[in-house]
Short mmCIF file of C-alpha atoms and ligand atoms in Angstrom, two decimals:
data_model
loop_
_atom_site.label_atom_id
_atom_site.label_comp_id
_atom_site.label_asym_id
_atom_site.label_seq_id
_atom_site.Cartn_x
_atom_site.Cartn_y
_atom_site.Cartn_z
CA MET A 1 120.80 102.63 84.55
CA ARG A 2 119.58 105.78 85.69
CA THR A 3 117.56 106.41 89.26
CA VAL A 4 114.65 108.94 87.69
CA ASP A 5 113.63 105.74 85.31
CA LEU A 6 113.85 103.47 88.86
CA ILE A 7 111.51 105.38 90.54
CA GLN A 8 109.30 105.69 87.89
CA LYS A 9 108.65 102.59 87.83
CA LYS A 10 108.08 102.00 91.28
CA ARG A 11 106.06 105.20 91.33
CA ASP A 12 103.43 103.41 88.63
CA GLY A 13 103.17 100.21 90.56
CA GLN A 14 105.66 97.57 88.94
CA GLU A 15 108.43 95.03 90.79
CA LEU A 16 112.67 96.09 90.43
CA THR A 17 114.42 93.61 89.50
CA SER A 18 117.12 92.19 91.96
CA GLU A 19 119.57 94.26 90.34
CA GLU A 20 117.85 97.36 89.85
CA ILE A 21 117.24 97.59 93.98
CA GLN A 22 121.00 96.38 94.41
CA TRP A 23 122.10 99.40 91.75
CA LEU A 24 119.99 101.81 93.33
CA ILE A 25 120.94 101.08 97.21
CA GLU A 26 124.82 100.52 96.66
CA GLY A 27 124.30 104.39 94.20
CA TYR A 28 122.80 105.38 97.34
CA ALA A 29 125.62 104.24 100.16
CA THR A 30 128.37 105.44 97.87
CA GLY A 31 127.01 108.71 97.06
CA SER A 32 125.91 108.84 93.15
CA VAL A 33 122.22 108.65 93.96
CA PRO A 34 121.28 111.49 95.68
CA ASP A 35 119.01 112.07 98.83
CA TYR A 36 116.98 113.76 96.69
CA GLN A 37 116.20 110.76 94.73
CA MET A 38 116.32 108.38 97.63
CA ALA A 39 113.66 110.62 99.34
CA ALA A 40 111.43 110.19 95.79
CA PHE A 41 111.84 106.66 95.76
CA ALA A 42 111.04 106.25 99.72
CA MET A 43 107.64 107.91 99.45
CA ALA A 44 107.30 105.79 95.93
CA ILE A 45 107.27 102.91 98.22
CA TYR A 46 105.49 104.05 100.47
CA PHE A 47 102.54 104.42 98.56
CA GLN A 48 103.34 101.41 96.16
CA GLY A 49 104.58 98.78 98.55
CA MET A 50 106.92 95.89 98.06
CA SER A 51 106.79 92.73 97.36
CA THR A 52 108.17 89.79 99.61
CA ARG A 53 111.08 89.33 97.37
CA GLU A 54 111.76 93.36 96.88
CA THR A 55 111.96 93.16 100.69
CA SER A 56 114.41 90.61 100.80
CA ASP A 57 116.41 92.30 98.12
CA LEU A 58 116.43 95.42 99.57
CA THR A 59 117.32 94.09 102.84
CA MET A 60 120.44 92.21 101.42
CA ALA A 61 121.11 95.47 99.73
CA MET A 62 121.63 97.31 102.58
CA VAL A 63 123.85 94.71 104.71
CA ALA A 64 125.97 94.91 102.19
CA SER A 65 126.25 98.51 102.20
CA GLY A 66 128.61 98.02 104.58
CA LYS A 67 130.65 95.69 106.83
CA GLN A 68 129.23 92.55 108.60
CA PHE A 69 130.26 91.78 111.97
CA ASP A 70 131.52 87.78 112.14
CA LEU A 71 130.88 86.56 116.29
CA SER A 72 132.14 83.51 115.27
CA SER A 73 134.76 83.58 117.79
CA ILE A 74 132.41 83.96 120.15
CA GLU A 75 131.41 80.54 121.71
CA GLY A 76 127.57 79.94 121.84
CA ILE A 77 124.86 80.80 120.45
CA LYS A 78 124.96 84.41 119.95
CA THR A 79 121.58 86.68 120.84
CA ASP A 80 120.64 90.23 120.13
CA LYS A 81 116.99 92.08 120.00
CA HIS A 82 115.70 95.01 118.70
CA SER A 83 112.14 96.78 119.37
CA THR A 84 110.76 98.43 117.10
CA GLY A 85 109.81 101.54 119.32
CA GLY A 86 108.37 102.76 122.31
CA VAL A 87 107.71 104.91 124.89
CA GLY A 88 109.71 104.33 128.16
CA ASP A 89 110.51 101.31 126.73
CA LYS A 90 114.09 100.38 128.60
CA VAL A 91 113.36 96.62 128.10
CA THR A 92 116.97 95.59 126.87
CA LEU A 93 118.56 97.60 129.81
CA ILE A 94 117.08 94.44 131.65
CA LEU A 95 116.63 91.66 129.44
CA ALA A 96 119.88 91.90 127.61
CA PRO A 97 122.12 91.33 131.15
CA LEU A 98 118.91 88.88 132.25
CA VAL A 99 119.86 86.43 129.52
CA ALA A 100 123.38 86.85 129.59
CA SER A 101 123.25 85.83 133.46
CA PHE A 102 122.49 82.82 131.99
CA GLY A 103 125.32 82.21 130.36
CA VAL A 104 124.03 83.21 126.55
CA PRO A 105 126.18 85.90 124.88
CA VAL A 106 124.30 89.05 124.04
CA ALA A 107 125.81 91.19 121.86
CA LYS A 108 123.83 93.87 120.82
CA MET A 109 123.63 97.13 118.90
CA SER A 110 121.28 99.94 120.37
CA GLY A 111 120.07 102.90 118.43
CA ARG A 112 118.48 106.59 119.64
CA GLY A 113 115.31 107.72 120.11
CA LEU A 114 113.58 109.69 118.03
CA GLY A 115 110.12 111.59 118.04
CA HIS A 116 108.65 110.12 121.04
CA THR A 117 109.98 107.39 121.32
CA GLY A 118 113.18 106.64 123.35
CA GLY A 119 116.62 105.10 122.32
CA THR A 120 118.34 102.65 124.59
CA LEU A 121 122.07 104.54 123.78
CA ASP A 122 120.00 107.59 124.89
CA LYS A 123 119.56 106.10 128.40
CA LEU A 124 123.29 104.46 128.43
CA GLU A 125 124.72 107.61 128.13
CA SER A 126 122.91 109.01 131.08
CA ILE A 127 125.85 107.02 132.89
CA LYS A 128 128.62 109.16 133.20
CA GLY A 129 131.47 107.34 131.70
CA TYR A 130 129.56 104.76 129.78
CA GLN A 131 131.09 104.24 126.13
CA ILE A 132 128.99 103.23 123.38
CA GLU A 133 131.62 103.31 120.42
CA ARG A 134 133.62 100.24 120.61
CA SER A 135 135.87 98.65 117.74
CA GLU A 136 134.86 94.95 116.23
CA GLU A 137 137.33 93.28 118.04
CA ASP A 138 136.25 95.69 121.32
CA PHE A 139 133.00 94.75 121.31
CA ILE A 140 133.97 90.81 120.25
CA LYS A 141 136.50 90.81 123.31
CA GLN A 142 133.49 92.31 125.59
CA VAL A 143 131.53 89.51 124.90
CA GLN A 144 133.88 86.45 125.00
CA GLU A 145 134.91 87.74 128.42
CA ILE A 146 131.54 88.76 130.33
CA GLY A 147 129.00 87.64 127.55
CA LEU A 148 127.60 91.02 126.89
CA SER A 149 127.47 94.42 125.36
CA VAL A 150 125.79 96.71 124.08
CA ILE A 151 126.80 99.23 122.03
CA GLY A 152 125.71 102.05 119.20
CA GLN A 153 125.74 100.88 115.68
CA SER A 154 129.08 101.56 114.46
CA ASP A 155 129.72 103.86 111.16
CA ASP A 156 130.71 101.11 108.41
CA LEU A 157 127.64 98.71 109.50
CA VAL A 158 124.39 99.03 107.45
CA ARG A 159 125.87 102.32 105.71
CA ALA A 160 122.36 102.09 103.36
CA ASP A 161 120.18 102.11 106.30
CA LYS A 162 122.15 104.98 108.26
CA LEU A 163 121.67 107.50 105.22
CA LEU A 164 117.87 105.99 105.18
CA TYR A 165 116.71 105.96 108.35
CA ALA A 166 117.46 109.47 108.28
CA LEU A 167 116.15 111.02 105.16
CA ARG A 168 112.78 108.90 105.99
CA ASP A 169 112.63 110.37 109.11
CA VAL A 170 112.43 113.90 107.82
CA THR A 171 110.36 112.52 104.33
CA ALA A 172 107.65 111.27 106.03
CA THR A 173 108.40 107.78 105.15
CA VAL A 174 109.59 105.69 108.70
CA ASP A 175 106.14 104.17 109.18
CA ILE A 176 105.49 101.62 106.18
CA ILE A 177 106.46 97.72 106.29
CA PRO A 178 109.35 97.03 103.47
CA LEU A 179 110.74 100.48 105.03
CA ILE A 180 110.80 98.99 108.96
CA ALA A 181 111.43 95.59 107.66
CA SER A 182 114.78 96.31 106.06
CA SER A 183 115.80 98.53 108.04
CA VAL A 184 115.69 96.23 111.09
CA MET A 185 116.35 93.66 109.52
CA SER A 186 119.50 94.55 108.05
CA LYS A 187 121.15 95.77 110.71
CA LYS A 188 120.58 92.57 112.89
CA ILE A 189 121.75 90.29 110.29
CA ALA A 190 124.57 92.37 109.65
CA ALA A 191 125.18 92.17 113.29
CA GLY A 192 126.05 89.16 113.52
CA ALA A 193 123.58 87.11 115.99
CA ASN A 194 122.67 83.72 115.71
CA SER A 195 119.24 84.16 117.00
CA ILE A 196 117.10 87.80 117.00
CA LEU A 197 114.33 88.44 119.24
CA LEU A 198 112.05 91.03 117.94
CA ASP A 199 109.76 93.20 119.85
CA VAL A 200 107.34 94.73 117.42
CA THR A 201 104.94 97.18 118.96
CA VAL A 202 101.66 97.94 118.84
CA GLY A 203 99.22 100.92 119.20
CA ASP A 204 99.06 104.38 120.30
CA GLY A 205 102.70 105.21 120.36
CA ALA A 206 104.38 102.74 118.35
CA PHE A 207 104.70 103.05 114.18
CA MET A 208 102.13 100.39 113.38
CA LYS A 209 98.87 101.00 115.06
CA THR A 210 96.94 98.37 114.39
CA LEU A 211 97.37 94.33 115.40
CA GLU A 212 96.71 93.21 111.19
CA ASP A 213 100.12 95.63 110.44
CA ALA A 214 101.88 94.66 112.88
CA GLU A 215 101.62 90.53 112.36
CA VAL A 216 102.61 91.69 108.57
CA LEU A 217 105.02 93.65 109.84
CA SER A 218 106.40 90.55 112.19
CA ARG A 219 105.75 87.49 109.25
CA THR A 220 108.47 89.85 107.02
CA MET A 221 110.57 90.06 109.10
CA VAL A 222 110.84 86.63 110.99
CA ASP A 223 110.85 85.53 107.45
CA LEU A 224 113.80 87.49 106.02
CA GLY A 225 115.99 86.58 109.38
CA LYS A 226 115.30 82.77 108.27
CA ALA A 227 115.96 83.39 104.96
CA VAL A 228 119.54 83.77 105.94
CA GLY A 229 119.75 80.79 108.32
CA ARG A 230 118.77 83.57 112.10
CA GLU A 231 116.60 82.19 114.10
CA THR A 232 114.00 84.99 114.34
CA ILE A 233 111.17 85.57 116.18
CA ALA A 234 108.53 88.15 116.76
CA VAL A 235 106.54 88.86 120.01
CA ILE A 236 103.68 91.62 119.26
CA THR A 237 103.24 93.93 122.31
CA ASN A 238 101.11 96.57 123.62
CA MET A 239 102.60 100.37 122.94
CA SER A 240 99.18 101.99 123.91
CA GLN A 241 100.49 102.59 127.48
CA PRO A 242 104.20 104.07 127.96
CA VAL A 243 106.35 100.15 129.46
CA GLY A 244 106.85 100.57 133.15
CA ARG A 245 106.52 103.77 135.35
CA ALA A 246 109.24 105.42 133.43
CA ILE A 247 110.15 107.58 130.88
CA GLY A 248 112.76 109.40 130.10
CA ASN A 249 116.80 108.66 129.98
CA ARG A 250 118.22 108.92 134.24
CA LEU A 251 114.70 107.67 134.97
CA GLU A 252 114.27 104.74 133.19
CA VAL A 253 118.27 103.71 133.90
CA LEU A 254 116.70 103.88 137.66
CA GLU A 255 113.96 101.84 136.58
CA ALA A 256 115.53 99.39 135.67
CA LEU A 257 118.02 98.87 138.58
CA GLU A 258 114.79 98.33 140.61
CA ILE A 259 113.54 95.72 138.54
CA MET A 260 116.98 94.25 138.27
CA GLN A 261 116.63 94.18 142.33
CA GLY A 262 113.06 92.19 141.87
CA GLN A 263 111.34 95.97 142.74
CA GLY A 264 109.99 96.50 139.69
CA ARG A 265 106.29 96.78 139.13
CA GLU A 266 104.98 93.09 138.93
CA ASP A 267 103.55 93.22 135.33
CA VAL A 268 106.66 94.98 133.98
CA THR A 269 108.59 92.35 135.84
CA HIS A 270 106.48 89.16 134.06
CA PHE A 271 106.74 90.70 130.38
CA ILE A 272 110.26 90.63 131.07
CA CYS A 273 110.66 87.56 132.41
CA GLU A 274 108.30 86.05 129.27
CA LEU A 275 111.03 87.66 126.95
CA ALA A 276 114.01 86.41 128.48
CA GLN A 277 112.15 82.08 128.20
CA ILE A 278 112.00 83.11 124.61
CA MET A 279 114.99 84.40 124.00
CA LEU A 280 117.14 81.67 125.87
CA GLN A 281 114.78 78.94 124.38
CA LEU A 282 115.97 80.91 120.68
CA ALA A 283 119.49 79.91 122.75
CA GLY A 284 118.34 76.68 123.40
CA GLN A 285 117.84 76.85 127.07
CA GLU A 286 114.98 75.90 128.69
CA GLN A 287 114.01 77.98 131.67
CA ASP A 288 111.00 78.14 133.24
CA LEU A 289 109.72 81.50 134.63
CA VAL A 290 110.45 80.66 138.18
CA THR A 291 113.91 80.66 137.86
CA ILE A 292 114.31 83.26 134.95
CA ARG A 293 112.35 85.89 138.01
CA LYS A 294 115.23 84.65 140.87
CA HIS A 295 117.55 86.00 138.64
CA LEU A 296 116.08 89.50 138.78
CA VAL A 297 115.23 88.87 142.06
CA ASP A 298 118.44 87.77 143.92
CA GLY A 299 120.97 90.11 141.67
CA GLN A 300 122.78 88.24 139.08
CA ALA A 301 121.06 90.18 136.30
CA LEU A 302 121.75 92.99 138.20
CA LYS A 303 125.53 91.82 138.30
CA LYS A 304 125.61 91.55 134.99
CA PHE A 305 124.19 94.68 134.03
CA GLU A 306 126.94 96.44 136.37
CA GLU A 307 129.54 94.29 135.05
CA MET A 308 129.07 95.65 131.35
CA VAL A 309 128.54 98.86 132.47
CA THR A 310 132.29 99.15 134.45
CA TYR A 311 133.53 97.21 130.80
CA GLN A 312 132.39 100.06 128.84
CA GLY A 313 133.55 102.88 131.29
CA GLY A 314 130.48 103.95 133.43
CA ASP A 315 131.21 105.05 136.78
CA LEU A 316 129.14 103.02 139.21
CA GLU A 317 128.60 105.71 141.63
CA ASP A 318 126.93 107.56 139.38
CA LEU A 319 124.38 104.57 138.33
CA TYR A 320 122.71 104.69 141.56
CA ARG A 321 122.46 108.65 141.47
CA PRO A 322 119.07 110.20 141.49
CA SER A 323 118.19 112.51 138.86
CA SER A 324 119.13 115.60 139.18
CA ALA A 325 116.16 117.81 137.82
CA ASP A 326 115.77 121.28 139.68
CA PHE A 327 111.78 120.44 140.04
CA VAL A 328 109.82 117.68 140.80
CA THR A 329 106.35 118.62 140.72
CA ASP A 330 103.55 116.03 142.01
CA ILE A 331 100.36 114.97 139.91
CA LEU A 332 97.21 114.21 141.85
CA SER A 333 93.99 112.68 140.79
CA ASP A 334 90.75 114.53 140.65
CA ASP A 335 88.69 111.66 140.28
CA THR A 336 88.10 108.18 141.86
CA GLY A 337 87.70 104.97 139.32
CA TYR A 338 90.37 103.46 137.94
CA ILE A 339 92.97 104.22 135.21
CA ALA A 340 91.60 103.36 132.16
CA GLU A 341 94.36 105.27 129.19
CA LEU A 342 97.58 106.58 129.47
CA PRO A 343 98.07 107.45 125.81
CA ALA A 344 101.69 106.25 125.09
CA LEU A 345 102.22 108.77 121.87
CA GLU A 346 101.04 111.92 124.45
CA PHE A 347 103.43 111.33 126.96
CA GLY A 348 105.82 109.99 124.98
CA LEU A 349 105.24 113.69 123.16
CA PHE A 350 105.26 115.32 126.68
CA ALA A 351 108.72 114.07 127.99
CA MET A 352 109.92 115.23 124.69
CA ARG A 353 109.41 118.78 125.73
CA LEU A 354 110.99 118.52 128.54
CA GLY A 355 114.20 117.76 127.09
CA ALA A 356 114.15 113.78 127.02
CA GLY A 357 113.89 113.08 123.63
CA ARG A 358 114.62 114.92 120.93
CA ALA A 359 112.75 116.48 117.67
CA VAL A 360 115.61 116.10 115.16
CA LYS A 361 118.62 113.99 115.54
CA THR A 362 120.85 117.06 116.58
CA ASP A 363 119.07 118.06 119.30
CA PRO A 364 120.34 118.20 122.69
CA LEU A 365 119.14 116.04 125.48
CA ASP A 366 117.96 116.76 129.16
CA TYR A 367 118.71 113.08 130.86
CA GLU A 368 117.30 114.22 133.94
CA THR A 369 114.01 115.27 132.63
CA GLY A 370 110.85 112.83 132.53
CA ILE A 371 107.62 111.11 134.21
CA VAL A 372 106.91 108.85 136.88
CA PHE A 373 103.84 107.72 136.76
CA ASP A 374 103.05 105.57 140.23
CA LEU A 375 100.04 103.94 138.86
CA LYS A 376 99.19 102.19 134.70
CA VAL A 377 95.98 101.54 133.44
CA GLY A 378 93.81 98.79 135.61
CA ASP A 379 95.14 100.50 139.28
CA LYS A 380 92.79 102.14 141.51
CA VAL A 381 92.92 105.25 141.72
CA GLU A 382 91.16 107.98 144.62
CA LYS A 383 90.46 111.61 144.09
CA GLY A 384 93.92 113.08 145.66
CA GLN A 385 95.91 110.28 145.39
CA ARG A 386 99.28 110.55 143.65
CA ILE A 387 99.21 109.60 139.75
CA ALA A 388 102.54 110.43 138.94
CA GLN A 389 105.51 112.87 139.14
CA ILE A 390 106.97 114.95 136.44
CA PHE A 391 110.92 115.65 137.02
CA SER A 392 111.95 119.52 134.31
CA ASN A 393 114.50 121.98 135.00
CA GLU A 394 111.84 124.63 134.30
CA LYS A 395 109.12 125.14 136.62
CA LEU A 396 106.37 124.20 134.52
CA SER A 397 103.44 126.04 133.78
CA THR A 398 99.72 125.60 135.05
CA ASN A 399 98.40 124.91 131.35
CA LEU A 400 101.03 122.06 131.49
CA ILE A 401 100.20 120.54 133.91
CA THR A 402 96.44 120.99 132.89
CA GLU A 403 97.57 119.09 129.54
CA PHE A 404 99.01 115.69 131.27
CA LYS A 405 96.22 115.78 133.57
CA LYS A 406 94.27 115.80 130.57
CA ASN A 407 95.78 112.59 128.96
CA VAL A 408 95.37 110.11 132.32
CA LYS A 409 91.95 108.96 131.82
CA ILE A 410 89.61 107.57 134.62
CA GLY A 411 86.93 105.73 134.16
CA GLU A 412 84.87 103.22 136.68
CA VAL A 413 85.95 99.77 135.10
CA GLU A 414 88.89 97.65 135.58
CA VAL A 415 90.72 96.78 132.42
CA HIS A 416 94.43 94.97 133.00
CA PRO A 417 95.94 95.40 129.33
CA LYS A 418 98.34 92.09 127.92
CA GLU A 419 101.72 93.20 127.14
CA ILE A 420 102.20 90.43 124.79
CA LEU A 421 99.59 90.22 122.13
CA LYS A 422 101.08 87.84 119.73
CA ILE A 423 104.33 85.47 119.01
CA ILE A 424 104.62 84.80 115.04
CA THR A 425 107.60 82.48 114.88
N1 URA B 1 113.64 100.84 113.99
C1 URA B 1 114.17 100.57 113.41
O1 URA B 1 115.74 100.48 113.37
N2 URA B 1 114.15 101.18 111.60
C2 URA B 1 113.20 101.48 111.17
O2 URA B 1 112.77 101.41 110.49
C3 URA B 1 111.76 101.54 112.68
C4 URA B 1 112.20 101.32 113.84
#
């Protein structure tokens, strides 16, 4: 076989065989297929798409490109969760310990943020000492002992995705359904959990911009999971505004703590309880929302989170430390009305410019910077009222403040966006 022939075949809109896909992915993972040819292949997929069978073959070829975790020594139904990315998305920080506080083992591998989207690993690393790199043995031992671990993707797991995701990021081939589905599901399958909750984000701040595309992506991933015997549910969630109040690593950890002390905003708290209910159902537990919320209010989820932080080397005193950003700028409203729009993409990019996110993989992060909103879409606002605070390590220019305010849209009508738009089982 020759790589160039396979690129040409896909470029011309033909279907590749299972053997061809396996050969290509194996070659890429082992170095015989170079980046430039894989980039051309990804672009051919971008324009020609893939059939269901091809996407499934691609996913399984990626799984086979590295090690697979065997979680069978952990008792019970192991659960995992993955978000397709968003702004202010600290859901894992709360959801994972919340579910684990019901005795359901949560074994989760998370990723880093890139561009306008944040990553759970970066948020956890804003806690002094927190170790995201663990061996398979340590990961399993921790889940056996405390029922919860959130770690980084190990180097030898789904090697092809590690390489391909970095390549897609710099070749404008991220936002295409077969490549997202195979990337997410290869990691979930290789990581070994029995049940998987997929949080498929849609809207301005997400890779999927329309509900129709989010539905196709969800259906594709759910089918991939089910085909290999994993209980999989996709929840399509709204990413037209940031999740919760905070964007930025330490600021999001602080918001997560607030929610786990029962003091979070009602909308995000309710949303996380709903996700927890689905994750618990996947693991065979029926719990009502009142009981689930109780685990947030009475500190059971927080206790689990603290146990995990301690187990993974994190400093509990540092966990509760406020942001040490040098400047905190209040943003006051120029109008009276209702918050009508807070475009997630714009604020994600804004936070990135403050140092909270990376433009390229090698960029260092400033964990302390970001944005905390006092008000979200649907909230009433008076002229002169504080809408948000910006945490920065450089004094903000007037232009930057004006730019921030331009993105806060105020209207006369009270609109309350739904958080969960659809569930695909
Ligand atoms: N998250 C992933 O893990 N992969 C993608 O391709 C997109 C989001």
